[in-house]
Amino acid sequence: MKDLRRYLALKYIQYLVLSSSNAVSTLLGLLGSAYTMILLQSAKVSYKSTAVLISSLAQADILVFLSLVSDMVSGSFGVSPTASALARILLTANAHVSCVLLSCVAFEAYLITFLPLESRPLRTVRNARLISRVIWTLVAAECALFLMDDHLRASSSSGFLFQLSSVAAALLRSLSYILGILLRIVNVYIYYKIFFSMSPR
C-alpha cells in the first residue's frame, strides 16, 4: 500500500539519511508509527512477512514515547542521572532496532525483486517474527550493558567489573557506529539496484 511505502520512506529519512534526530522528524515518526499500527489492523492489509517487520518497526517508536515521558518526569521532579541515562538508552534502542529492521525490509525487497521464487520459503511470517525477536533481544542486551556501564560510572565504582563493562561498552559503541555506516551503504546499494531494475530500458 502507498501509505506503508510513505511510512518506510519517512523512516529511512529519519534513521538512515539524517545525521541526527530532531523534533520535527521525531514527531512525524511518532505520528506515522501510530497511524501504521492502526493501518496494519485493517483487513485490507495482507499480513505477510513485510507487514510483520513494518509492525515491529512501528512498535519501536514506543521507546521514543517512553523516553519523552522519562524526560518529562525527570524534569518535573529534578534531573536524575539514572532517569537521564534511561531516556538516552531508550532512544538508542529505538534507533538501533529501527535501522536493522529497515535493512531487513530492504533486503526482503531485494529478494522479492530478484529472487521471488527462490526466496519464497524464507519470506514467511514465522521467519519475520523470529528475526524481529532476535533483533529486539540483541538490542535489549546491548542497552542493558550500556545502562550498567552508566550506573557503575555514576556510582564511581572501580574494579574488574567496572573495567570489563567499560571496555565492552566502548567496543560495542564502536561496533554500532561501524554497523550503522555499513547499513546505510547496503541500503543505498539495494535500492539503487531495485530502482534501475524497474526503470524502463
N, C-alpha and C. Protein backbone atom coordinates (compact mmCIF):
# COMPACT_ATOMS: atom_id res chain seq x y z
N MET A 1 0.83 -1.20 0.00
CA MET A 1 0.00 0.00 0.00
C MET A 1 0.87 1.25 0.00
N LYS A 2 0.31 2.31 -0.60
CA LYS A 2 1.07 3.55 -0.71
C LYS A 2 1.40 4.14 0.66
N ASP A 3 0.47 4.03 1.60
CA ASP A 3 0.70 4.60 2.93
C ASP A 3 1.88 3.92 3.63
N LEU A 4 2.00 2.62 3.47
CA LEU A 4 3.12 1.90 4.08
C LEU A 4 4.44 2.27 3.42
N ARG A 5 4.41 2.47 2.10
CA ARG A 5 5.62 2.89 1.40
C ARG A 5 6.04 4.29 1.84
N ARG A 6 5.06 5.17 2.03
CA ARG A 6 5.39 6.52 2.53
C ARG A 6 5.98 6.44 3.94
N TYR A 7 5.42 5.56 4.75
CA TYR A 7 5.93 5.40 6.12
C TYR A 7 7.37 4.91 6.11
N LEU A 8 7.66 3.93 5.26
CA LEU A 8 9.03 3.42 5.15
C LEU A 8 9.97 4.51 4.66
N ALA A 9 9.51 5.32 3.70
CA ALA A 9 10.35 6.42 3.20
C ALA A 9 10.65 7.40 4.33
N LEU A 10 9.64 7.70 5.14
CA LEU A 10 9.83 8.60 6.28
C LEU A 10 10.86 8.04 7.25
N LYS A 11 10.76 6.74 7.52
CA LYS A 11 11.67 6.11 8.48
C LYS A 11 13.10 6.03 7.92
N TYR A 12 13.23 5.78 6.64
CA TYR A 12 14.57 5.77 6.04
C TYR A 12 15.22 7.14 6.16
N ILE A 13 14.45 8.18 5.92
CA ILE A 13 14.99 9.54 6.07
C ILE A 13 15.36 9.81 7.52
N GLN A 14 14.49 9.40 8.44
CA GLN A 14 14.70 9.68 9.86
C GLN A 14 15.93 8.98 10.42
N TYR A 15 16.15 7.71 10.04
CA TYR A 15 17.20 6.93 10.68
C TYR A 15 18.44 6.68 9.81
N LEU A 16 18.27 6.69 8.49
CA LEU A 16 19.40 6.33 7.64
C LEU A 16 19.88 7.48 6.74
N VAL A 17 19.19 8.62 6.77
CA VAL A 17 19.61 9.77 5.98
C VAL A 17 20.05 10.92 6.88
N LEU A 18 19.18 11.29 7.81
CA LEU A 18 19.52 12.38 8.72
C LEU A 18 20.66 11.98 9.65
N SER A 19 21.57 12.90 9.89
CA SER A 19 22.71 12.60 10.76
C SER A 19 22.30 12.50 12.22
N SER A 20 21.25 13.21 12.62
CA SER A 20 20.77 13.15 13.99
C SER A 20 19.28 13.47 13.99
N SER A 21 18.60 13.01 15.01
CA SER A 21 17.16 13.23 15.10
C SER A 21 16.88 14.67 15.52
N ASN A 22 15.70 15.16 15.14
CA ASN A 22 15.27 16.48 15.58
C ASN A 22 13.79 16.40 15.94
N ALA A 23 13.27 17.49 16.47
CA ALA A 23 11.90 17.47 16.99
C ALA A 23 10.88 17.18 15.89
N VAL A 24 11.10 17.76 14.70
CA VAL A 24 10.14 17.58 13.60
C VAL A 24 10.12 16.12 13.13
N SER A 25 11.31 15.55 12.87
CA SER A 25 11.36 14.17 12.39
C SER A 25 10.86 13.20 13.45
N THR A 26 11.14 13.49 14.73
CA THR A 26 10.66 12.62 15.81
C THR A 26 9.14 12.63 15.89
N LEU A 27 8.55 13.83 15.81
CA LEU A 27 7.09 13.95 15.87
C LEU A 27 6.44 13.27 14.68
N LEU A 28 6.98 13.50 13.48
CA LEU A 28 6.43 12.85 12.29
C LEU A 28 6.56 11.33 12.38
N GLY A 29 7.70 10.89 12.93
CA GLY A 29 7.90 9.45 13.08
C GLY A 29 6.90 8.83 14.04
N LEU A 30 6.63 9.51 15.15
CA LEU A 30 5.66 9.01 16.12
C LEU A 30 4.25 8.96 15.53
N LEU A 31 3.87 10.03 14.83
CA LEU A 31 2.55 10.06 14.21
C LEU A 31 2.42 8.98 13.13
N GLY A 32 3.50 8.83 12.33
CA GLY A 32 3.49 7.81 11.28
C GLY A 32 3.40 6.41 11.85
N SER A 33 4.10 6.17 12.95
CA SER A 33 4.07 4.84 13.57
C SER A 33 2.70 4.53 14.16
N ALA A 34 2.08 5.54 14.80
CA ALA A 34 0.74 5.35 15.36
C ALA A 34 -0.27 5.03 14.25
N TYR A 35 -0.18 5.78 13.15
CA TYR A 35 -1.08 5.53 12.02
C TYR A 35 -0.83 4.16 11.40
N THR A 36 0.43 3.77 11.28
CA THR A 36 0.77 2.49 10.68
C THR A 36 0.28 1.32 11.53
N MET A 37 0.40 1.44 12.85
CA MET A 37 -0.07 0.37 13.73
C MET A 37 -1.58 0.18 13.60
N ILE A 38 -2.30 1.30 13.41
CA ILE A 38 -3.75 1.21 13.19
C ILE A 38 -4.04 0.61 11.82
N LEU A 39 -3.28 1.05 10.82
CA LEU A 39 -3.48 0.59 9.45
C LEU A 39 -3.24 -0.91 9.32
N LEU A 40 -2.25 -1.43 10.03
CA LEU A 40 -1.92 -2.85 9.93
C LEU A 40 -2.99 -3.75 10.54
N GLN A 41 -3.90 -3.16 11.32
CA GLN A 41 -5.02 -3.93 11.86
C GLN A 41 -6.15 -4.09 10.85
N SER A 42 -6.05 -3.34 9.75
CA SER A 42 -7.09 -3.37 8.73
C SER A 42 -7.04 -4.67 7.95
N ALA A 43 -8.21 -5.14 7.54
CA ALA A 43 -8.30 -6.36 6.74
C ALA A 43 -7.77 -6.14 5.33
N LYS A 44 -7.64 -4.86 4.93
CA LYS A 44 -7.15 -4.56 3.59
C LYS A 44 -5.67 -4.85 3.44
N VAL A 45 -4.96 -4.93 4.55
CA VAL A 45 -3.51 -5.17 4.51
C VAL A 45 -3.25 -6.66 4.69
N SER A 46 -2.65 -7.28 3.70
CA SER A 46 -2.32 -8.70 3.81
C SER A 46 -1.16 -8.88 4.78
N TYR A 47 -1.34 -9.79 5.72
CA TYR A 47 -0.35 -9.94 6.79
C TYR A 47 0.73 -10.91 6.32
N LYS A 48 1.73 -10.34 5.67
CA LYS A 48 2.86 -11.13 5.19
C LYS A 48 4.10 -10.76 5.98
N SER A 49 5.24 -11.33 5.58
CA SER A 49 6.48 -11.11 6.33
C SER A 49 6.86 -9.64 6.38
N THR A 50 6.65 -8.93 5.28
CA THR A 50 6.98 -7.50 5.28
C THR A 50 6.14 -6.73 6.27
N ALA A 51 4.86 -7.09 6.37
CA ALA A 51 3.98 -6.43 7.33
C ALA A 51 4.42 -6.69 8.76
N VAL A 52 4.94 -7.89 9.03
CA VAL A 52 5.45 -8.20 10.37
C VAL A 52 6.63 -7.30 10.72
N LEU A 53 7.55 -7.14 9.78
CA LEU A 53 8.72 -6.30 10.01
C LEU A 53 8.32 -4.83 10.18
N ILE A 54 7.37 -4.37 9.38
CA ILE A 54 6.91 -2.98 9.49
C ILE A 54 6.19 -2.77 10.82
N SER A 55 5.42 -3.76 11.24
CA SER A 55 4.73 -3.66 12.53
C SER A 55 5.73 -3.54 13.68
N SER A 56 6.79 -4.34 13.63
CA SER A 56 7.83 -4.27 14.66
C SER A 56 8.55 -2.93 14.62
N LEU A 57 8.73 -2.40 13.42
CA LEU A 57 9.35 -1.08 13.25
C LEU A 57 8.49 0.01 13.89
N ALA A 58 7.19 -0.06 13.66
CA ALA A 58 6.28 0.93 14.25
C ALA A 58 6.26 0.82 15.77
N GLN A 59 6.29 -0.41 16.28
CA GLN A 59 6.27 -0.62 17.73
C GLN A 59 7.54 -0.09 18.40
N ALA A 60 8.63 -0.01 17.64
CA ALA A 60 9.88 0.50 18.21
C ALA A 60 9.75 1.96 18.65
N ASP A 61 8.82 2.68 18.06
CA ASP A 61 8.64 4.09 18.44
C ASP A 61 7.99 4.24 19.81
N ILE A 62 7.49 3.15 20.37
CA ILE A 62 7.01 3.19 21.76
C ILE A 62 8.16 3.57 22.68
N LEU A 63 9.38 3.15 22.31
CA LEU A 63 10.55 3.50 23.12
C LEU A 63 10.81 5.00 23.11
N VAL A 64 10.52 5.66 21.97
CA VAL A 64 10.68 7.11 21.90
C VAL A 64 9.67 7.78 22.83
N PHE A 65 8.45 7.29 22.82
CA PHE A 65 7.42 7.83 23.70
C PHE A 65 7.81 7.66 25.17
N LEU A 66 8.32 6.48 25.52
CA LEU A 66 8.76 6.24 26.90
C LEU A 66 9.92 7.16 27.28
N SER A 67 10.80 7.42 26.32
CA SER A 67 11.92 8.32 26.58
C SER A 67 11.43 9.74 26.85
N LEU A 68 10.45 10.19 26.08
CA LEU A 68 9.89 11.52 26.29
C LEU A 68 9.20 11.61 27.66
N VAL A 69 8.49 10.55 28.03
CA VAL A 69 7.84 10.52 29.35
C VAL A 69 8.88 10.57 30.45
N SER A 70 9.97 9.81 30.26
CA SER A 70 11.04 9.80 31.26
C SER A 70 11.67 11.18 31.41
N ASP A 71 11.85 11.87 30.30
CA ASP A 71 12.40 13.22 30.34
C ASP A 71 11.47 14.19 31.08
N MET A 72 10.16 14.06 30.81
CA MET A 72 9.20 14.95 31.46
C MET A 72 9.14 14.69 32.96
N VAL A 73 9.19 13.41 33.35
CA VAL A 73 9.14 13.06 34.77
C VAL A 73 10.39 13.56 35.49
N SER A 74 11.56 13.33 34.87
CA SER A 74 12.80 13.78 35.50
C SER A 74 12.88 15.30 35.55
N GLY A 75 12.27 15.98 34.56
CA GLY A 75 12.25 17.43 34.57
C GLY A 75 11.33 18.00 35.63
N SER A 76 10.26 17.26 35.94
CA SER A 76 9.30 17.72 36.94
C SER A 76 9.81 17.52 38.36
N PHE A 77 10.54 16.43 38.57
CA PHE A 77 10.97 16.08 39.92
C PHE A 77 12.48 16.25 40.13
N GLY A 78 13.12 16.98 39.25
CA GLY A 78 14.56 17.16 39.37
C GLY A 78 15.29 16.17 38.47
N VAL A 79 16.41 16.60 37.93
CA VAL A 79 17.16 15.76 37.00
C VAL A 79 17.84 14.64 37.74
N SER A 80 17.55 13.43 37.34
CA SER A 80 18.17 12.25 37.94
C SER A 80 19.12 11.64 36.92
N PRO A 81 20.36 11.35 37.29
CA PRO A 81 21.29 10.75 36.33
C PRO A 81 20.77 9.43 35.76
N THR A 82 20.11 8.64 36.62
CA THR A 82 19.58 7.35 36.17
C THR A 82 18.47 7.55 35.15
N ALA A 83 17.56 8.49 35.43
CA ALA A 83 16.46 8.75 34.51
C ALA A 83 16.97 9.31 33.19
N SER A 84 17.96 10.18 33.27
CA SER A 84 18.54 10.76 32.06
C SER A 84 19.22 9.68 31.22
N ALA A 85 19.96 8.80 31.88
CA ALA A 85 20.63 7.71 31.17
C ALA A 85 19.62 6.76 30.55
N LEU A 86 18.53 6.48 31.28
CA LEU A 86 17.49 5.59 30.76
C LEU A 86 16.84 6.18 29.52
N ALA A 87 16.53 7.48 29.56
CA ALA A 87 15.92 8.13 28.40
C ALA A 87 16.84 8.06 27.19
N ARG A 88 18.13 8.29 27.39
CA ARG A 88 19.10 8.24 26.29
C ARG A 88 19.21 6.82 25.73
N ILE A 89 19.19 5.83 26.61
CA ILE A 89 19.35 4.44 26.17
C ILE A 89 18.09 3.96 25.43
N LEU A 90 16.93 4.44 25.84
CA LEU A 90 15.69 4.11 25.12
C LEU A 90 15.73 4.63 23.69
N LEU A 91 16.26 5.85 23.53
CA LEU A 91 16.41 6.41 22.18
C LEU A 91 17.42 5.61 21.36
N THR A 92 18.49 5.17 22.02
CA THR A 92 19.49 4.35 21.34
C THR A 92 18.89 3.03 20.88
N ALA A 93 18.11 2.41 21.76
CA ALA A 93 17.46 1.15 21.41
C ALA A 93 16.52 1.33 20.23
N ASN A 94 15.74 2.41 20.25
CA ASN A 94 14.83 2.68 19.16
C ASN A 94 15.57 2.85 17.83
N ALA A 95 16.65 3.63 17.86
CA ALA A 95 17.41 3.88 16.63
C ALA A 95 18.03 2.60 16.09
N HIS A 96 18.61 1.77 16.96
CA HIS A 96 19.27 0.55 16.51
C HIS A 96 18.26 -0.47 15.98
N VAL A 97 17.16 -0.65 16.71
CA VAL A 97 16.13 -1.58 16.24
C VAL A 97 15.58 -1.12 14.90
N SER A 98 15.29 0.17 14.78
CA SER A 98 14.71 0.71 13.55
C SER A 98 15.65 0.56 12.36
N CYS A 99 16.94 0.86 12.57
CA CYS A 99 17.91 0.75 11.47
C CYS A 99 18.02 -0.68 10.95
N VAL A 100 18.09 -1.63 11.87
CA VAL A 100 18.24 -3.03 11.45
C VAL A 100 16.96 -3.53 10.78
N LEU A 101 15.79 -3.18 11.33
CA LEU A 101 14.54 -3.60 10.72
C LEU A 101 14.36 -2.98 9.33
N LEU A 102 14.74 -1.73 9.17
CA LEU A 102 14.66 -1.10 7.85
C LEU A 102 15.56 -1.82 6.84
N SER A 103 16.71 -2.25 7.30
CA SER A 103 17.62 -3.01 6.44
C SER A 103 17.03 -4.37 6.08
N CYS A 104 16.32 -4.98 7.03
CA CYS A 104 15.65 -6.26 6.75
C CYS A 104 14.56 -6.08 5.70
N VAL A 105 13.81 -4.99 5.80
CA VAL A 105 12.78 -4.69 4.80
C VAL A 105 13.41 -4.47 3.43
N ALA A 106 14.53 -3.75 3.42
CA ALA A 106 15.22 -3.50 2.15
C ALA A 106 15.74 -4.82 1.55
N PHE A 107 16.30 -5.68 2.39
CA PHE A 107 16.81 -6.96 1.90
C PHE A 107 15.68 -7.83 1.36
N GLU A 108 14.53 -7.79 2.05
CA GLU A 108 13.39 -8.56 1.57
C GLU A 108 12.90 -8.02 0.23
N ALA A 109 12.91 -6.69 0.08
CA ALA A 109 12.53 -6.10 -1.21
C ALA A 109 13.47 -6.56 -2.31
N TYR A 110 14.76 -6.68 -1.97
CA TYR A 110 15.74 -7.18 -2.94
C TYR A 110 15.41 -8.61 -3.35
N LEU A 111 15.08 -9.46 -2.36
CA LEU A 111 14.75 -10.85 -2.67
C LEU A 111 13.49 -10.95 -3.52
N ILE A 112 12.49 -10.13 -3.19
CA ILE A 112 11.24 -10.14 -3.96
C ILE A 112 11.48 -9.71 -5.40
N THR A 113 12.39 -8.75 -5.60
CA THR A 113 12.65 -8.23 -6.94
C THR A 113 13.48 -9.18 -7.78
N PHE A 114 14.53 -9.74 -7.20
CA PHE A 114 15.49 -10.52 -7.99
C PHE A 114 15.39 -12.03 -7.79
N LEU A 115 14.89 -12.48 -6.64
CA LEU A 115 14.78 -13.93 -6.38
C LEU A 115 13.41 -14.26 -5.80
N PRO A 116 12.34 -13.93 -6.51
CA PRO A 116 11.00 -14.10 -5.93
C PRO A 116 10.63 -15.55 -5.61
N LEU A 117 10.92 -16.47 -6.52
CA LEU A 117 10.56 -17.87 -6.30
C LEU A 117 11.53 -18.57 -5.35
N GLU A 118 12.82 -18.30 -5.55
CA GLU A 118 13.83 -18.97 -4.73
C GLU A 118 13.74 -18.56 -3.25
N SER A 119 13.35 -17.32 -3.02
CA SER A 119 13.34 -16.82 -1.64
C SER A 119 11.99 -16.99 -0.94
N ARG A 120 10.99 -17.50 -1.65
CA ARG A 120 9.66 -17.61 -1.05
C ARG A 120 9.64 -18.45 0.22
N PRO A 121 10.36 -19.58 0.29
CA PRO A 121 10.36 -20.35 1.55
C PRO A 121 10.96 -19.58 2.73
N LEU A 122 11.80 -18.60 2.45
CA LEU A 122 12.42 -17.81 3.53
C LEU A 122 11.54 -16.66 3.97
N ARG A 123 10.74 -16.14 3.05
CA ARG A 123 9.94 -14.95 3.33
C ARG A 123 8.59 -15.34 3.93
N THR A 124 8.65 -15.89 5.13
CA THR A 124 7.44 -16.32 5.82
C THR A 124 7.19 -15.45 7.05
N VAL A 125 5.95 -15.45 7.50
CA VAL A 125 5.59 -14.69 8.70
C VAL A 125 6.36 -15.22 9.91
N ARG A 126 6.51 -16.53 9.98
CA ARG A 126 7.23 -17.14 11.11
C ARG A 126 8.67 -16.66 11.15
N ASN A 127 9.35 -16.66 10.01
CA ASN A 127 10.74 -16.19 9.98
C ASN A 127 10.85 -14.71 10.30
N ALA A 128 9.90 -13.93 9.81
CA ALA A 128 9.91 -12.49 10.10
C ALA A 128 9.74 -12.24 11.60
N ARG A 129 8.85 -12.99 12.23
CA ARG A 129 8.68 -12.83 13.68
C ARG A 129 9.94 -13.24 14.43
N LEU A 130 10.57 -14.32 13.97
CA LEU A 130 11.81 -14.78 14.60
C LEU A 130 12.91 -13.73 14.47
N ILE A 131 13.05 -13.16 13.28
CA ILE A 131 14.06 -12.12 13.05
C ILE A 131 13.80 -10.92 13.96
N SER A 132 12.54 -10.52 14.06
CA SER A 132 12.19 -9.37 14.91
C SER A 132 12.55 -9.65 16.37
N ARG A 133 12.25 -10.86 16.84
CA ARG A 133 12.56 -11.20 18.24
C ARG A 133 14.06 -11.20 18.48
N VAL A 134 14.81 -11.73 17.54
CA VAL A 134 16.27 -11.77 17.68
C VAL A 134 16.84 -10.35 17.74
N ILE A 135 16.35 -9.48 16.85
CA ILE A 135 16.82 -8.09 16.83
C ILE A 135 16.52 -7.41 18.16
N TRP A 136 15.29 -7.55 18.64
CA TRP A 136 14.91 -6.93 19.90
C TRP A 136 15.74 -7.48 21.07
N THR A 137 16.00 -8.76 21.06
CA THR A 137 16.79 -9.38 22.14
C THR A 137 18.22 -8.86 22.16
N LEU A 138 18.83 -8.79 20.98
CA LEU A 138 20.21 -8.32 20.89
C LEU A 138 20.32 -6.86 21.30
N VAL A 139 19.38 -6.04 20.86
CA VAL A 139 19.42 -4.62 21.22
C VAL A 139 19.14 -4.43 22.71
N ALA A 140 18.25 -5.25 23.27
CA ALA A 140 17.98 -5.17 24.71
C ALA A 140 19.23 -5.52 25.51
N ALA A 141 19.97 -6.54 25.06
CA ALA A 141 21.22 -6.91 25.74
C ALA A 141 22.25 -5.79 25.62
N GLU A 142 22.31 -5.18 24.44
CA GLU A 142 23.23 -4.06 24.23
C GLU A 142 22.91 -2.91 25.18
N CYS A 143 21.64 -2.55 25.26
CA CYS A 143 21.24 -1.42 26.11
C CYS A 143 21.39 -1.74 27.59
N ALA A 144 21.21 -3.00 27.97
CA ALA A 144 21.43 -3.39 29.37
C ALA A 144 22.90 -3.18 29.75
N LEU A 145 23.79 -3.49 28.82
CA LEU A 145 25.21 -3.26 29.07
C LEU A 145 25.52 -1.77 29.20
N PHE A 146 24.93 -0.95 28.31
CA PHE A 146 25.13 0.49 28.39
C PHE A 146 24.60 1.05 29.72
N LEU A 147 23.44 0.56 30.14
CA LEU A 147 22.84 1.05 31.38
C LEU A 147 23.69 0.66 32.59
N MET A 148 24.22 -0.56 32.57
CA MET A 148 25.08 -1.00 33.67
C MET A 148 26.36 -0.18 33.70
N ASP A 149 26.93 0.12 32.54
CA ASP A 149 28.14 0.93 32.47
C ASP A 149 27.89 2.33 33.00
N ASP A 150 26.76 2.92 32.61
CA ASP A 150 26.42 4.26 33.12
C ASP A 150 26.21 4.24 34.62
N HIS A 151 25.58 3.18 35.13
CA HIS A 151 25.33 3.08 36.58
C HIS A 151 26.64 2.97 37.35
N LEU A 152 27.56 2.17 36.83
CA LEU A 152 28.86 2.00 37.51
C LEU A 152 29.66 3.29 37.48
N ARG A 153 29.57 4.02 36.37
CA ARG A 153 30.28 5.30 36.29
C ARG A 153 29.68 6.32 37.26
N ALA A 154 28.35 6.35 37.33
CA ALA A 154 27.69 7.31 38.21
C ALA A 154 27.97 7.04 39.68
N SER A 155 28.14 5.76 40.01
CA SER A 155 28.40 5.39 41.41
C SER A 155 29.89 5.38 41.73
N SER A 156 30.70 5.82 40.75
CA SER A 156 32.17 5.88 40.93
C SER A 156 32.75 4.54 41.36
N SER A 157 32.23 3.49 40.76
CA SER A 157 32.72 2.15 41.07
C SER A 157 34.08 1.92 40.42
N SER A 158 34.77 0.93 40.91
CA SER A 158 36.06 0.55 40.34
C SER A 158 36.19 -0.96 40.47
N GLY A 159 37.23 -1.48 39.90
CA GLY A 159 37.45 -2.91 39.98
C GLY A 159 37.26 -3.59 38.65
N PHE A 160 37.30 -4.92 38.68
CA PHE A 160 37.28 -5.71 37.45
C PHE A 160 35.96 -5.54 36.70
N LEU A 161 34.82 -5.55 37.40
CA LEU A 161 33.51 -5.44 36.75
C LEU A 161 33.38 -4.10 36.02
N PHE A 162 33.85 -3.03 36.66
CA PHE A 162 33.78 -1.71 36.04
C PHE A 162 34.65 -1.66 34.78
N GLN A 163 35.87 -2.18 34.87
CA GLN A 163 36.76 -2.18 33.72
C GLN A 163 36.20 -3.02 32.58
N LEU A 164 35.63 -4.17 32.95
CA LEU A 164 35.07 -5.06 31.92
C LEU A 164 33.89 -4.41 31.22
N SER A 165 32.96 -3.83 31.98
CA SER A 165 31.79 -3.19 31.37
C SER A 165 32.19 -1.97 30.56
N SER A 166 33.19 -1.24 31.03
CA SER A 166 33.65 -0.04 30.32
C SER A 166 34.25 -0.41 28.96
N VAL A 167 35.09 -1.43 28.95
CA VAL A 167 35.71 -1.86 27.69
C VAL A 167 34.66 -2.43 26.74
N ALA A 168 33.76 -3.27 27.29
CA ALA A 168 32.71 -3.88 26.46
C ALA A 168 31.79 -2.83 25.86
N ALA A 169 31.41 -1.83 26.67
CA ALA A 169 30.53 -0.77 26.19
C ALA A 169 31.22 0.06 25.11
N ALA A 170 32.51 0.36 25.30
CA ALA A 170 33.25 1.14 24.30
C ALA A 170 33.35 0.39 22.98
N LEU A 171 33.65 -0.91 23.07
CA LEU A 171 33.74 -1.73 21.86
C LEU A 171 32.39 -1.82 21.15
N LEU A 172 31.33 -1.95 21.94
CA LEU A 172 30.01 -2.08 21.36
C LEU A 172 29.56 -0.78 20.70
N ARG A 173 29.91 0.35 21.29
CA ARG A 173 29.57 1.64 20.68
C ARG A 173 30.32 1.82 19.35
N SER A 174 31.59 1.41 19.33
CA SER A 174 32.36 1.49 18.07
C SER A 174 31.77 0.57 17.01
N LEU A 175 31.39 -0.65 17.44
CA LEU A 175 30.80 -1.61 16.51
C LEU A 175 29.46 -1.10 15.98
N SER A 176 28.67 -0.48 16.85
CA SER A 176 27.37 0.06 16.43
C SER A 176 27.55 1.17 15.41
N TYR A 177 28.56 2.01 15.62
CA TYR A 177 28.83 3.11 14.68
C TYR A 177 29.23 2.57 13.31
N ILE A 178 30.13 1.58 13.31
CA ILE A 178 30.58 0.99 12.05
C ILE A 178 29.43 0.28 11.35
N LEU A 179 28.64 -0.46 12.14
CA LEU A 179 27.49 -1.18 11.57
C LEU A 179 26.48 -0.20 10.98
N GLY A 180 26.28 0.93 11.65
CA GLY A 180 25.36 1.94 11.13
C GLY A 180 25.79 2.46 9.77
N ILE A 181 27.09 2.70 9.60
CA ILE A 181 27.60 3.16 8.30
C ILE A 181 27.42 2.08 7.24
N LEU A 182 27.72 0.83 7.59
CA LEU A 182 27.57 -0.28 6.64
C LEU A 182 26.11 -0.46 6.21
N LEU A 183 25.19 -0.32 7.17
CA LEU A 183 23.77 -0.47 6.83
C LEU A 183 23.33 0.63 5.87
N ARG A 184 23.83 1.83 6.05
CA ARG A 184 23.49 2.92 5.13
C ARG A 184 23.98 2.60 3.71
N ILE A 185 25.21 2.11 3.62
CA ILE A 185 25.78 1.77 2.31
C ILE A 185 24.99 0.65 1.65
N VAL A 186 24.68 -0.39 2.42
CA VAL A 186 23.96 -1.54 1.89
C VAL A 186 22.56 -1.13 1.43
N ASN A 187 21.89 -0.30 2.21
CA ASN A 187 20.54 0.13 1.83
C ASN A 187 20.55 0.94 0.55
N VAL A 188 21.51 1.85 0.43
CA VAL A 188 21.63 2.64 -0.80
C VAL A 188 21.87 1.73 -1.99
N TYR A 189 22.75 0.74 -1.83
CA TYR A 189 23.05 -0.20 -2.93
C TYR A 189 21.81 -1.00 -3.32
N ILE A 190 21.07 -1.50 -2.32
CA ILE A 190 19.89 -2.32 -2.61
C ILE A 190 18.86 -1.52 -3.39
N TYR A 191 18.54 -0.32 -2.93
CA TYR A 191 17.51 0.45 -3.62
C TYR A 191 18.00 1.01 -4.94
N TYR A 192 19.30 1.20 -5.07
CA TYR A 192 19.88 1.56 -6.37
C TYR A 192 19.64 0.43 -7.37
N LYS A 193 19.92 -0.81 -6.94
CA LYS A 193 19.72 -1.97 -7.83
C LYS A 193 18.23 -2.13 -8.18
N ILE A 194 17.37 -1.99 -7.17
CA ILE A 194 15.95 -2.17 -7.41
C ILE A 194 15.42 -1.09 -8.36
N PHE A 195 15.83 0.15 -8.13
CA PHE A 195 15.36 1.26 -8.95
C PHE A 195 15.72 1.06 -10.42
N PHE A 196 16.98 0.70 -10.67
CA PHE A 196 17.42 0.56 -12.05
C PHE A 196 16.91 -0.72 -12.70
N SER A 197 16.57 -1.72 -11.89
CA SER A 197 15.99 -2.94 -12.45
C SER A 197 14.55 -2.71 -12.91
N MET A 198 13.90 -1.73 -12.26
CA MET A 198 12.49 -1.44 -12.61
C MET A 198 12.37 -0.30 -13.61
N SER A 199 13.47 0.42 -13.86
CA SER A 199 13.44 1.52 -14.82
C SER A 199 13.31 0.99 -16.23
N PRO A 200 12.55 1.65 -17.11
CA PRO A 200 12.42 1.19 -18.49
C PRO A 200 13.75 1.28 -19.22
N ARG A 201 14.10 0.25 -19.92
CA ARG A 201 15.36 0.20 -20.65
C ARG A 201 15.21 0.84 -22.03
